[in-house]
Tab-separated table of C-alpha atoms and ligand atoms in Angstrom:
chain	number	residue	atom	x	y	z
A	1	UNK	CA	0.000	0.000	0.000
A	2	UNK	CA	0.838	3.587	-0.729
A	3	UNK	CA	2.227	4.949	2.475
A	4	UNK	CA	2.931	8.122	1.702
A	5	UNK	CA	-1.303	8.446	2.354
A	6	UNK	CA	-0.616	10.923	5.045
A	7	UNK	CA	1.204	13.371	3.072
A	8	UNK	CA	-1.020	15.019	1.104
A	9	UNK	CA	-2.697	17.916	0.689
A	10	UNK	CA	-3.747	18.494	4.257
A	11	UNK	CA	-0.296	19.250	4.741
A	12	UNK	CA	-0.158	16.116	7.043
A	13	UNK	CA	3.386	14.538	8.548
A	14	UNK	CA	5.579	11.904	6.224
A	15	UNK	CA	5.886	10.001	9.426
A	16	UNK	CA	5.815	6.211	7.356
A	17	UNK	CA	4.362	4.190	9.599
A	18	UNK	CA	2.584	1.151	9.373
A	19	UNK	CA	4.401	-0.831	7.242
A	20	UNK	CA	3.178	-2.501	4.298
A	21	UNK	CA	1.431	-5.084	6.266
A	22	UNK	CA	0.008	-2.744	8.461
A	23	UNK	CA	2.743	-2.878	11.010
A	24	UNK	CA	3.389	-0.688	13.810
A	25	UNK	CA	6.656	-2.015	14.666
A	26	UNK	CA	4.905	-5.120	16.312
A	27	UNK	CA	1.518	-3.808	16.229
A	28	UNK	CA	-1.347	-3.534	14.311
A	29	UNK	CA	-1.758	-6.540	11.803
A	30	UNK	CA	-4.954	-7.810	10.844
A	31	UNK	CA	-5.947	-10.761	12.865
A	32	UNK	CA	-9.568	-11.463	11.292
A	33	UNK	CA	-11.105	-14.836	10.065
A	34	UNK	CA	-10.026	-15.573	6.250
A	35	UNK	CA	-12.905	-14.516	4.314
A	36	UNK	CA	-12.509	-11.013	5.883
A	37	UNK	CA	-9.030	-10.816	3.961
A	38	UNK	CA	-10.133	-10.057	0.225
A	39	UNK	CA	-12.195	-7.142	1.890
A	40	UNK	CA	-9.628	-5.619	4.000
A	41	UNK	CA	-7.747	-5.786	0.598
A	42	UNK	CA	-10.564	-4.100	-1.069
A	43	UNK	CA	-10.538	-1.377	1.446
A	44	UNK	CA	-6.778	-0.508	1.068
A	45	UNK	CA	-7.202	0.099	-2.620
A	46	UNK	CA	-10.019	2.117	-2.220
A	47	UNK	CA	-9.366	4.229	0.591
A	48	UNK	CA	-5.515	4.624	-1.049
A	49	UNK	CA	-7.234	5.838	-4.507
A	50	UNK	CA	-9.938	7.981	-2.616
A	51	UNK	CA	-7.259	9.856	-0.423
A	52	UNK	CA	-5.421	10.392	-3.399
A	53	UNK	CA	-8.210	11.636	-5.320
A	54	UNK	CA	-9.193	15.744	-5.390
A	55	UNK	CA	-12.905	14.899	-5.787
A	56	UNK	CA	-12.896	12.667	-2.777
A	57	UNK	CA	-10.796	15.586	-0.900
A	58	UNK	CA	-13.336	18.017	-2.259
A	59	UNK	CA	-16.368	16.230	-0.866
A	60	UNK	CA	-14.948	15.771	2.341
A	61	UNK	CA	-13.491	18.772	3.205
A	62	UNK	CA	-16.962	20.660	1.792
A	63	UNK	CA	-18.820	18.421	4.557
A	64	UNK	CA	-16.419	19.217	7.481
A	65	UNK	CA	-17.045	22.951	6.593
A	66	UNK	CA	-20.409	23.214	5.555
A	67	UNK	CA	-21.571	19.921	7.998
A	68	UNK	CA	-19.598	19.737	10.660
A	69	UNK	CA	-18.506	23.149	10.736
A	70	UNK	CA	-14.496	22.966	10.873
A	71	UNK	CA	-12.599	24.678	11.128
A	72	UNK	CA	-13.328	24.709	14.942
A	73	UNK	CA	-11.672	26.847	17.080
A	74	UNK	CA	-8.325	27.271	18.714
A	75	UNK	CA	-9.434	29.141	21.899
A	76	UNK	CA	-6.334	30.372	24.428
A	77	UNK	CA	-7.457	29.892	27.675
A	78	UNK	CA	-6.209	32.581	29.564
A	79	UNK	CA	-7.740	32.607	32.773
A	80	UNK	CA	-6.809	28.751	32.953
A	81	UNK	CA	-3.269	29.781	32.128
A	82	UNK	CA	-3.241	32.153	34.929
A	83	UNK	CA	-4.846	29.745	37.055
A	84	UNK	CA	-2.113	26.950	36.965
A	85	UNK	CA	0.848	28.928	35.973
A	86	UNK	CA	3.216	28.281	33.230
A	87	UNK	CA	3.099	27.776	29.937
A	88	UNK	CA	0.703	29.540	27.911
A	89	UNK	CA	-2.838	26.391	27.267
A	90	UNK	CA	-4.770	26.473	23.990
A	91	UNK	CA	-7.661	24.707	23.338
A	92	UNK	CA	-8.804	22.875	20.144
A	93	UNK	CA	-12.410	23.259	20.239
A	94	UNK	CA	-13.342	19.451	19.043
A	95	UNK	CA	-16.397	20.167	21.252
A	96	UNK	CA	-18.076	22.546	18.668
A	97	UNK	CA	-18.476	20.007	16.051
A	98	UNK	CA	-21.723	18.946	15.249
A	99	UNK	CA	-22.565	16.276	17.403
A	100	UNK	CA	-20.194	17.700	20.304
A	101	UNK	CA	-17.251	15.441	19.724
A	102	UNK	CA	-14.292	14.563	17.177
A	103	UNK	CA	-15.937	11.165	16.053
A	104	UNK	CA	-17.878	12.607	13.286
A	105	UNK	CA	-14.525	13.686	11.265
A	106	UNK	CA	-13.893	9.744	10.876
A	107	UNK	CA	-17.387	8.820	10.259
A	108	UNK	CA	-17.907	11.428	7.244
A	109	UNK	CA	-14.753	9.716	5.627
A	110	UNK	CA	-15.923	6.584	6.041
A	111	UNK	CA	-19.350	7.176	4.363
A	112	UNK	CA	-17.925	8.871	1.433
A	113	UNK	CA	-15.534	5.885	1.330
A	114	UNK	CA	-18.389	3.595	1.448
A	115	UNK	CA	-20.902	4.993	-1.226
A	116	UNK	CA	-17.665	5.507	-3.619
A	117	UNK	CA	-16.738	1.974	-2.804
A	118	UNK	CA	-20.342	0.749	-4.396
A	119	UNK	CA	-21.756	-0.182	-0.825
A	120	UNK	CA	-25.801	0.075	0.181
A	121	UNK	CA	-25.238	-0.802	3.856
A	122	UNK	CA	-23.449	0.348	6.785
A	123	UNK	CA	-22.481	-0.975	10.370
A	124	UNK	CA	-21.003	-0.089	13.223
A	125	UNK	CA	-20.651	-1.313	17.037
A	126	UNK	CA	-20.494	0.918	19.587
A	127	UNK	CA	-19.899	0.847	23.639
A	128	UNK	CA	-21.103	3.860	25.272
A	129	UNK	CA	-23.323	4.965	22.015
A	130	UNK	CA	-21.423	8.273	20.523
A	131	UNK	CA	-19.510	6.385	18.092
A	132	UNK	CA	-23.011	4.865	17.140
A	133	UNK	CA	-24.656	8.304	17.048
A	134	UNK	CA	-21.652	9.511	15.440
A	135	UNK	CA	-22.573	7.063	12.520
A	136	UNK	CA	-26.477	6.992	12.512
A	137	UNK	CA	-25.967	10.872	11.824
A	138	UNK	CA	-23.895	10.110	9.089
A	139	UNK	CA	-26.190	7.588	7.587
A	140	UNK	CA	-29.012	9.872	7.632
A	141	UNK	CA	-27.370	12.497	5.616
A	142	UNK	CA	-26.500	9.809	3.239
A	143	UNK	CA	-30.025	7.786	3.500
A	144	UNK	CA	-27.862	4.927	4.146
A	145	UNK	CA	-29.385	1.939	6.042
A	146	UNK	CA	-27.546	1.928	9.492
A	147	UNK	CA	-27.334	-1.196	11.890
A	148	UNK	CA	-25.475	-0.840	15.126
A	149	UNK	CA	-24.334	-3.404	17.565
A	150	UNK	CA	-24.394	-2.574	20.943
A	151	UNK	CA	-24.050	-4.232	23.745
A	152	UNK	CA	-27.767	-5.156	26.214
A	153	UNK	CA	-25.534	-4.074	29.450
A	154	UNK	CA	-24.679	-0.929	27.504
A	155	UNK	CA	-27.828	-0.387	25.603
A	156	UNK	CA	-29.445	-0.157	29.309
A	157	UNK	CA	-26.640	1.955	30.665
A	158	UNK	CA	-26.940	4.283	27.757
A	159	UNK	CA	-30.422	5.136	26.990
A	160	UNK	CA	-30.476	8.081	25.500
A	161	UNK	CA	-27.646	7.123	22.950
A	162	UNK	CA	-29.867	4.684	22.111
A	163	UNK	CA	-32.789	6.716	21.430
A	164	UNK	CA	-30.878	9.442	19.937
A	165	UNK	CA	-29.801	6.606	17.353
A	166	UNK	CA	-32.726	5.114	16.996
A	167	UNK	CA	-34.351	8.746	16.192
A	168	UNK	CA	-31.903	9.304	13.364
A	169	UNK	CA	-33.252	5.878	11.597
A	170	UNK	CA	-30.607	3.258	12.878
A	171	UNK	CA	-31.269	-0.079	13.911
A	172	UNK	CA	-29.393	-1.175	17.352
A	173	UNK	CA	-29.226	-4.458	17.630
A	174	UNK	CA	-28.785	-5.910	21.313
A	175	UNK	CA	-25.742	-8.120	21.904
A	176	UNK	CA	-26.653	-10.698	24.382
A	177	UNK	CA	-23.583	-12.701	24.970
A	178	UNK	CA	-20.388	-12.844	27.165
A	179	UNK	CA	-20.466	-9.369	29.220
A	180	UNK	CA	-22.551	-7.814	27.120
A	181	UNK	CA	-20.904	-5.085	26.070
A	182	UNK	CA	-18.661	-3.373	23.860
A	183	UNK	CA	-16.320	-6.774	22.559
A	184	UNK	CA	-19.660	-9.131	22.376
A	185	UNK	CA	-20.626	-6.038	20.222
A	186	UNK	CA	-17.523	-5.904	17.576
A	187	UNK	CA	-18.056	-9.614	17.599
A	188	UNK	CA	-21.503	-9.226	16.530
A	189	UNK	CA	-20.558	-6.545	14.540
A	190	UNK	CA	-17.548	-8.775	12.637
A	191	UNK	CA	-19.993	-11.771	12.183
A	192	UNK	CA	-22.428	-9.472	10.247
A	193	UNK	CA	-19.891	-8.352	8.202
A	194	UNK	CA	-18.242	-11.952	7.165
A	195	UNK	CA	-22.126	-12.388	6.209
A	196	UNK	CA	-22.731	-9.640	4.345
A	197	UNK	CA	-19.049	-8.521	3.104
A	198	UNK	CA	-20.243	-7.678	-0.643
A	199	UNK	CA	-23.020	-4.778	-0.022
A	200	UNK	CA	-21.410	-3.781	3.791
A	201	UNK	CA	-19.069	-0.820	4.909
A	202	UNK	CA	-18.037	-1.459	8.434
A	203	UNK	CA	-17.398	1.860	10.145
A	204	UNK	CA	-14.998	1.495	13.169
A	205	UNK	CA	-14.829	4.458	15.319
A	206	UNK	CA	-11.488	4.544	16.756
A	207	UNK	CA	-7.474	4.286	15.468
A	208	UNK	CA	-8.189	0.369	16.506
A	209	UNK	CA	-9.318	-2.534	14.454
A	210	UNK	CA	-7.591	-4.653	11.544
A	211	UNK	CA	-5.302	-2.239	8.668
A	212	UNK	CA	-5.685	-0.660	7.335
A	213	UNK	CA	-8.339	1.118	10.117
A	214	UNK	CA	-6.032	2.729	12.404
A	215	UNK	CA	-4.494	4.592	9.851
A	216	UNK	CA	-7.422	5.756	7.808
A	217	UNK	CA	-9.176	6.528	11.499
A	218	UNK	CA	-5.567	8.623	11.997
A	219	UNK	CA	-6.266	10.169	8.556
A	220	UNK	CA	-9.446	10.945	8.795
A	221	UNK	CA	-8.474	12.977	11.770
A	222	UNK	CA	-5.262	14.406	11.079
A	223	UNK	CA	-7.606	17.728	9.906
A	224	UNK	CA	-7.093	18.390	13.611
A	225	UNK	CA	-3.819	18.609	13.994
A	226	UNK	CA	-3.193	20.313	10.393
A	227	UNK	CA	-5.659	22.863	11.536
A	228	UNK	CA	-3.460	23.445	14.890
A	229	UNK	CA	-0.722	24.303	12.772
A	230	UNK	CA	-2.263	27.137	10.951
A	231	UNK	CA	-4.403	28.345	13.477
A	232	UNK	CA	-0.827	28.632	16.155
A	233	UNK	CA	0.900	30.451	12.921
A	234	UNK	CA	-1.859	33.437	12.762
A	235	UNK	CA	-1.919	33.424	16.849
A	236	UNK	CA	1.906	33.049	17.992
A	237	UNK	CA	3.644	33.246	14.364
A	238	UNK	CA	4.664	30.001	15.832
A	239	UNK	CA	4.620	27.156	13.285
A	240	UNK	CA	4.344	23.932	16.349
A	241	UNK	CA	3.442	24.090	20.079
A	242	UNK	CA	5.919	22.877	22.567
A	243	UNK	CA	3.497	20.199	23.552
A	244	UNK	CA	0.598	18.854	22.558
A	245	UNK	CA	-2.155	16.531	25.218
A	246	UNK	CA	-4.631	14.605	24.463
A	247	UNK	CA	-6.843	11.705	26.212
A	248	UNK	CA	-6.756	8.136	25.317
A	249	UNK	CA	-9.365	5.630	24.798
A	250	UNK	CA	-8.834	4.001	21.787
A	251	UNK	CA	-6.652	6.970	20.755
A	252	UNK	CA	-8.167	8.897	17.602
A	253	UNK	CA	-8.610	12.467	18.950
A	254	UNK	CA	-4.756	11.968	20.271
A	255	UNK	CA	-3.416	10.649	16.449
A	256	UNK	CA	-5.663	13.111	15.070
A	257	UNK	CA	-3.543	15.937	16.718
A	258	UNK	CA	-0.587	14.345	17.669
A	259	UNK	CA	-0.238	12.884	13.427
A	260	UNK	CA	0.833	16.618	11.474
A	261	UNK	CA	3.444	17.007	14.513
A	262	UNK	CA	5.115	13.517	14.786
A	263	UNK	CA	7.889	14.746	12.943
A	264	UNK	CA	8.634	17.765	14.534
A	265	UNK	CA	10.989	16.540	16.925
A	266	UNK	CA	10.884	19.744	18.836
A	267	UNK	CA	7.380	18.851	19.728
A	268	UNK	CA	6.182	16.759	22.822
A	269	UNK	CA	3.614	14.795	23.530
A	270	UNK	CA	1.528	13.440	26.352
A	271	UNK	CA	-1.754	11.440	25.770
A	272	UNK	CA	-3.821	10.678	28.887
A	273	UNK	CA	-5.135	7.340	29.945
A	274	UNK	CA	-8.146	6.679	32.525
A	275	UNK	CA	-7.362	5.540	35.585
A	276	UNK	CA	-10.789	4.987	36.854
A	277	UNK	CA	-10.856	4.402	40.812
A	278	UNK	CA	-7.180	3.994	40.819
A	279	UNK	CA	-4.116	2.098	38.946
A	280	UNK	CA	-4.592	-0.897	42.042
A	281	UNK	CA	-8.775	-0.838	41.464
A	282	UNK	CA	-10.916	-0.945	38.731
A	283	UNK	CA	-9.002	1.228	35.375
A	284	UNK	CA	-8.777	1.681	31.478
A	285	UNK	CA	-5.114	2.593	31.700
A	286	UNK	CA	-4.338	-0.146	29.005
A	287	UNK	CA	-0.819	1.206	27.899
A	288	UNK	CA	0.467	1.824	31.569
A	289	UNK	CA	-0.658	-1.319	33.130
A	290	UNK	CA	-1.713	-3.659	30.128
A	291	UNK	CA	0.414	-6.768	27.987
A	292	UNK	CA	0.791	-6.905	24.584
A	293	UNK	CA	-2.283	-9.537	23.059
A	294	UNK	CA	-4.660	-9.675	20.632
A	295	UNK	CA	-8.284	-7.430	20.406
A	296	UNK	CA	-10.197	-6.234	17.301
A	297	UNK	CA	-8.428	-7.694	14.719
A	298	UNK	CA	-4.937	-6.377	15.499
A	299	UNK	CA	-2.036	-6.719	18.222
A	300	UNK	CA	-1.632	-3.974	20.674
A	301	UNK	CA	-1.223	-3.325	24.612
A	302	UNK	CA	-4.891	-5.075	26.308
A	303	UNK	CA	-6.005	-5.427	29.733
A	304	UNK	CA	-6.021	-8.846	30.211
A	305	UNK	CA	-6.735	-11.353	33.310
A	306	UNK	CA	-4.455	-14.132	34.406
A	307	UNK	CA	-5.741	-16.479	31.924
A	308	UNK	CA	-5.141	-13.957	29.308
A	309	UNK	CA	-8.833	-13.160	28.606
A	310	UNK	CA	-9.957	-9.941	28.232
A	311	UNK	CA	-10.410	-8.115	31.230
A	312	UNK	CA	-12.981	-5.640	32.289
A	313	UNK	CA	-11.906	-2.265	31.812
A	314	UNK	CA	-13.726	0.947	33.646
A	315	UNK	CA	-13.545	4.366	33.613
A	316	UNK	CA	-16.224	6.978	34.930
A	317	UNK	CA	-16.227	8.155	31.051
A	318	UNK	CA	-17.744	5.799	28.963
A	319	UNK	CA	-15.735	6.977	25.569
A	320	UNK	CA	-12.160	5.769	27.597
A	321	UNK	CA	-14.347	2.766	29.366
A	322	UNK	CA	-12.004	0.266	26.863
A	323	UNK	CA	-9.721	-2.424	27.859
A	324	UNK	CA	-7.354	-2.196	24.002
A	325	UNK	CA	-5.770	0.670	22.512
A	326	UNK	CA	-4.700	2.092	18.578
A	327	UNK	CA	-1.960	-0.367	17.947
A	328	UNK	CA	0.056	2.957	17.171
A	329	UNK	CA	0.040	4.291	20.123
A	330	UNK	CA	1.655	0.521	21.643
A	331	UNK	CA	4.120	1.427	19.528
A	332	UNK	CA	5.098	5.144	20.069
A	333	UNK	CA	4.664	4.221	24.083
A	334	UNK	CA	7.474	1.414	23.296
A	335	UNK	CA	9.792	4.344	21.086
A	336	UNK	CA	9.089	6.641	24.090
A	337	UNK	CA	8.107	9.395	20.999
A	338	UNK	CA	4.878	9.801	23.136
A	339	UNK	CA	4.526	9.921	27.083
A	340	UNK	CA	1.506	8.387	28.087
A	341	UNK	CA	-0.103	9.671	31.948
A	342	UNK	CA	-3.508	8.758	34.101
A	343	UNK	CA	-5.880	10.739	35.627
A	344	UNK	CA	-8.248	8.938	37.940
A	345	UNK	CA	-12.289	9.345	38.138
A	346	UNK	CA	-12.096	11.817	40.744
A	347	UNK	CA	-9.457	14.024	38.884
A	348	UNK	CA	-11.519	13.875	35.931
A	349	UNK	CA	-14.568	15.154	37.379
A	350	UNK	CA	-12.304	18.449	39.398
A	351	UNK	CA	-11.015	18.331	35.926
A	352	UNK	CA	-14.511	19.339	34.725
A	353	UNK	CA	-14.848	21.761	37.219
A	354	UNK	CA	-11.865	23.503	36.502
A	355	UNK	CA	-12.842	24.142	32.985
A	356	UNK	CA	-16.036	25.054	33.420
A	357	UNK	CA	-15.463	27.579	36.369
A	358	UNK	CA	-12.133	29.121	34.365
A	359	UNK	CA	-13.174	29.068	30.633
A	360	UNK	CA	-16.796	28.368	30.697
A	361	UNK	CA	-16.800	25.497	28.750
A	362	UNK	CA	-18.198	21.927	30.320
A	363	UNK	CA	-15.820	19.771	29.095
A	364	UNK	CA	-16.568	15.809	28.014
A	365	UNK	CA	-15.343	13.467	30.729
A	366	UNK	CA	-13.401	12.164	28.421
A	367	UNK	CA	-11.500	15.142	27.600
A	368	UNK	CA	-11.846	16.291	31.273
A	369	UNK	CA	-8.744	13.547	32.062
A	370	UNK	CA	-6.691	15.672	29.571
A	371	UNK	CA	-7.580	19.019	31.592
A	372	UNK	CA	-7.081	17.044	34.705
A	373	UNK	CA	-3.049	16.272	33.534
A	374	UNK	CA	-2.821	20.031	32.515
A	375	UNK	CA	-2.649	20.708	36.725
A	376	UNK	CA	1.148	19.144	36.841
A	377	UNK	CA	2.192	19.805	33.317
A	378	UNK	CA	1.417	23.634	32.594
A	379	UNK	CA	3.614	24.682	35.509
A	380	UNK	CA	7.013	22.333	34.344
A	381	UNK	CA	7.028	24.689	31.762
A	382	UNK	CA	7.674	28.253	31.437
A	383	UNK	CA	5.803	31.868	30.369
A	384	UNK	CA	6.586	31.732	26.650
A	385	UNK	CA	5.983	27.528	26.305
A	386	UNK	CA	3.132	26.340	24.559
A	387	UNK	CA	0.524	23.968	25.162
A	388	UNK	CA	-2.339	22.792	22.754
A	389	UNK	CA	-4.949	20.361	24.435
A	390	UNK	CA	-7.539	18.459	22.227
A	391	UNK	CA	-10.934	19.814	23.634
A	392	UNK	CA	-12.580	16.503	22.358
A	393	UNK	CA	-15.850	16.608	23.477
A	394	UNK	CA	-18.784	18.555	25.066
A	395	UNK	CA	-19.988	17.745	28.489
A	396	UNK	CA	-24.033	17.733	28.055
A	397	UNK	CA	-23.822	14.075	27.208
A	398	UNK	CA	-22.283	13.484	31.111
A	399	UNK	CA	-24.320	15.803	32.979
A	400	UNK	CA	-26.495	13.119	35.123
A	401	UNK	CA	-22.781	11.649	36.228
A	402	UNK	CA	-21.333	14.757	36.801
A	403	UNK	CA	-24.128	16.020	39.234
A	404	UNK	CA	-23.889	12.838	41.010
A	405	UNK	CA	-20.288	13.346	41.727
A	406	UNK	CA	-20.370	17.310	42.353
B	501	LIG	C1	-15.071	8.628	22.129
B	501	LIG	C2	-14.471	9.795	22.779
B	501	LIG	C3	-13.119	9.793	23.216
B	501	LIG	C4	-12.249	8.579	23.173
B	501	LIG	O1	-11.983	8.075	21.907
B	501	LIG	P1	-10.559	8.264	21.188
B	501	LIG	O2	-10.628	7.340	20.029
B	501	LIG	O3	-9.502	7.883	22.176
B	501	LIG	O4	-10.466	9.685	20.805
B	501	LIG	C5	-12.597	10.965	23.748
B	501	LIG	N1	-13.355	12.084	23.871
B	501	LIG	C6	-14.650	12.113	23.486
B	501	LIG	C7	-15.422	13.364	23.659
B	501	LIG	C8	-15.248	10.980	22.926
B	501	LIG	O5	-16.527	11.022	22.547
């Protein structure tokens, strides 16, 4: 495959990686029953011809403008700055696209890679729902049928994702076995799609999954960091921040700003895992405390119990509630090119507050974990140091947890 995908004209990094075999270093892969081969195949021709294509850049770049409404904003946060002394915090303002989060800069490339690709049908699986609603919005732009899997422990956890789905015209389908939630979902999800491979577009929602989805997922969302880049030039005549944080679930708001930068040596990063009730309790913090095994379709760090089976993983947001990570992120943890941190449930939620009260924004509590790592970073560096932090999310969606912590 073509890997100089990332290099085009978003003005996105040459970094090369994965290899030709989807390869992180030893990462990634695509671990999926045979008959799903000829269609991952299928997939890395077309998305390779569709990047590469100025029609296909045309349509999507008209729908994050006139749809989603990017550019968003790169908002300093002064009084936050003040706040925690140190280095000068910007926010990217993921939050203020429609739908109140980053997922739907993936999910409008993967439509218009499905209807170019020839296919009628589209599914998805999601945990907490917003990857789901992320897609059923999609779909109904498109008038594309929409099935997603989700999880009957999550479905009843997360009932107005469901509705909110259901309301734009998808179909969620309950998955009933195992624990009954996100990875009885993708299995679901992955039988369909052996099934029905011909007429189906399977739209994963994070940098996870079998190649060549992590780094179309990365691509898709690499507008965020190209964006930084211009936006910091007009503001600070500054062509890269000093560093750059981001949370971590499965990791696509993180490669979508940490990808135009990975180059730029002069550059840090720091993406920001969930530590839930602590690193000895209940956690998501799958690159701190997890092995290297196999989940989704492709090899990366996973929480796993003694007997290697996939463990449990929780966080008080559902969006970082995930026991695997973007195999590319196993491997820039392993090259130490990225640092990866924790916040904890409680830090998240003063994280929250701290937003809120200094910049008026309610933050996701998701993105909340990045705000809460912001508190010891900002004031290791000095006056005239940078700091962008991906804003991923909006808070609405969290507001019955919130309260309950508050
Ligand atoms: C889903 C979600 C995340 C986590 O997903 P990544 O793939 O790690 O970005 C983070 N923030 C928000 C607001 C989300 O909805």
């Amino acid at each position: 495959m073509d890997n100089s995908l990332s290099s085009t004209s978003l003005g996105a990094s040459s970094y090369s990686l994965p290899d030709e075999r989807g390869r992180f270093g030893p990462y990634g892969g695509a671990y999926v029953p045979e008959i799903l081969v000829p269609a991952l195949k299928e997939l890395i021709r077309g998305f390779s011809e569709a990047w590469q294509d100025p029609s296909f850049q045309l349509d999507y770049h008209d729908l994050l403008g006139t749809y989603v409404g990017r550019p968003t904003a790169l908002t300093f946060a002064n009084r936050l700055t003040a706040k925690l002394g140190g280095a000068k915090i910007y926010l990217k303002r993921e939050d203020l696209c429609h739908t109140g989060a980053h997922k739907i800069n993936n999910t409008i490339g993967q439509i218009l890679l499905a209807r170019r690709m020839g296919k009628t049908r589209i599914i998805a699986e999601t945990g907490a729902g917003q990857h789901g609603v992320a897609t059923a919005t999609v779909c109904a732009k498109f008038g594309m049928p929409c099935i997603v899997y989700m999880g009957s422990e999550d479905m009843e956890r997360q009932q107005l994702n469901v509705m909110r789905m259901r309301l734009l015209g998808a179909e969620v389908r309950p998955a009933t076995s195992g624990s009954k939630t996100l990875k009885d979902a993708t299995n679901e999800a992955i039988r369909d799609w052996v099934t029905n491979v011909r007429d189906t577009f399977y739209i994963i929602g994070s940098v996870v999954g079998p190649h060549p989805y992590p780094q179309m997922v990365r691509t898709f969302h690499e507008v965020i960091g190209s964006e930084v880049k211009n936006q910091l030039k007009k503001a600070e005549n500054r062509h890269a921040p000093d560093l750059l944080v981001a949370c971590v679930g499965g990791g696509s708001n993180a490669m979508g700003l940490f990808g135009p930068f990975l180059n730029d040596p002069s550059v840090s990063m720091i993406g920001v895992e969930a530590a839930g009730e602590g690193l000895d309790g209940l956690h998501a913090a799958t690159l701190t405390l997890g092995e290297p095994g196999v989940l989704h379709g492709a090899m990366s760090y996973l929480l796993q119990d003694e007997e290697g089976q996939v463990a449990l993983a929780h966080s008080i947001s559902a969006g970082l509630d995930y026991p695997g990570v973007g195999p590319e992120h196993a491997y820039l943890k392993d090259s130490g090119r990225v640092t990866y941190v924790t916040a904890t449930d409680t830090e998240a939620i003063e994280g929250v507050r701290l937003l809120a009260q200094t910049e008026g924004i309610i933050p996701a509590l998701e993105t909340a974990h990045a705000i809460a790592a912001l508190r010891t970073l900002a004031p290791t560096l000095d006056r005239n140091q940078i700091i962008v932090v991906n804003c991923s999310g909006r808070g609405d969606k969290d507001m019955g947890t919130i309260s309950a912590h508050l």
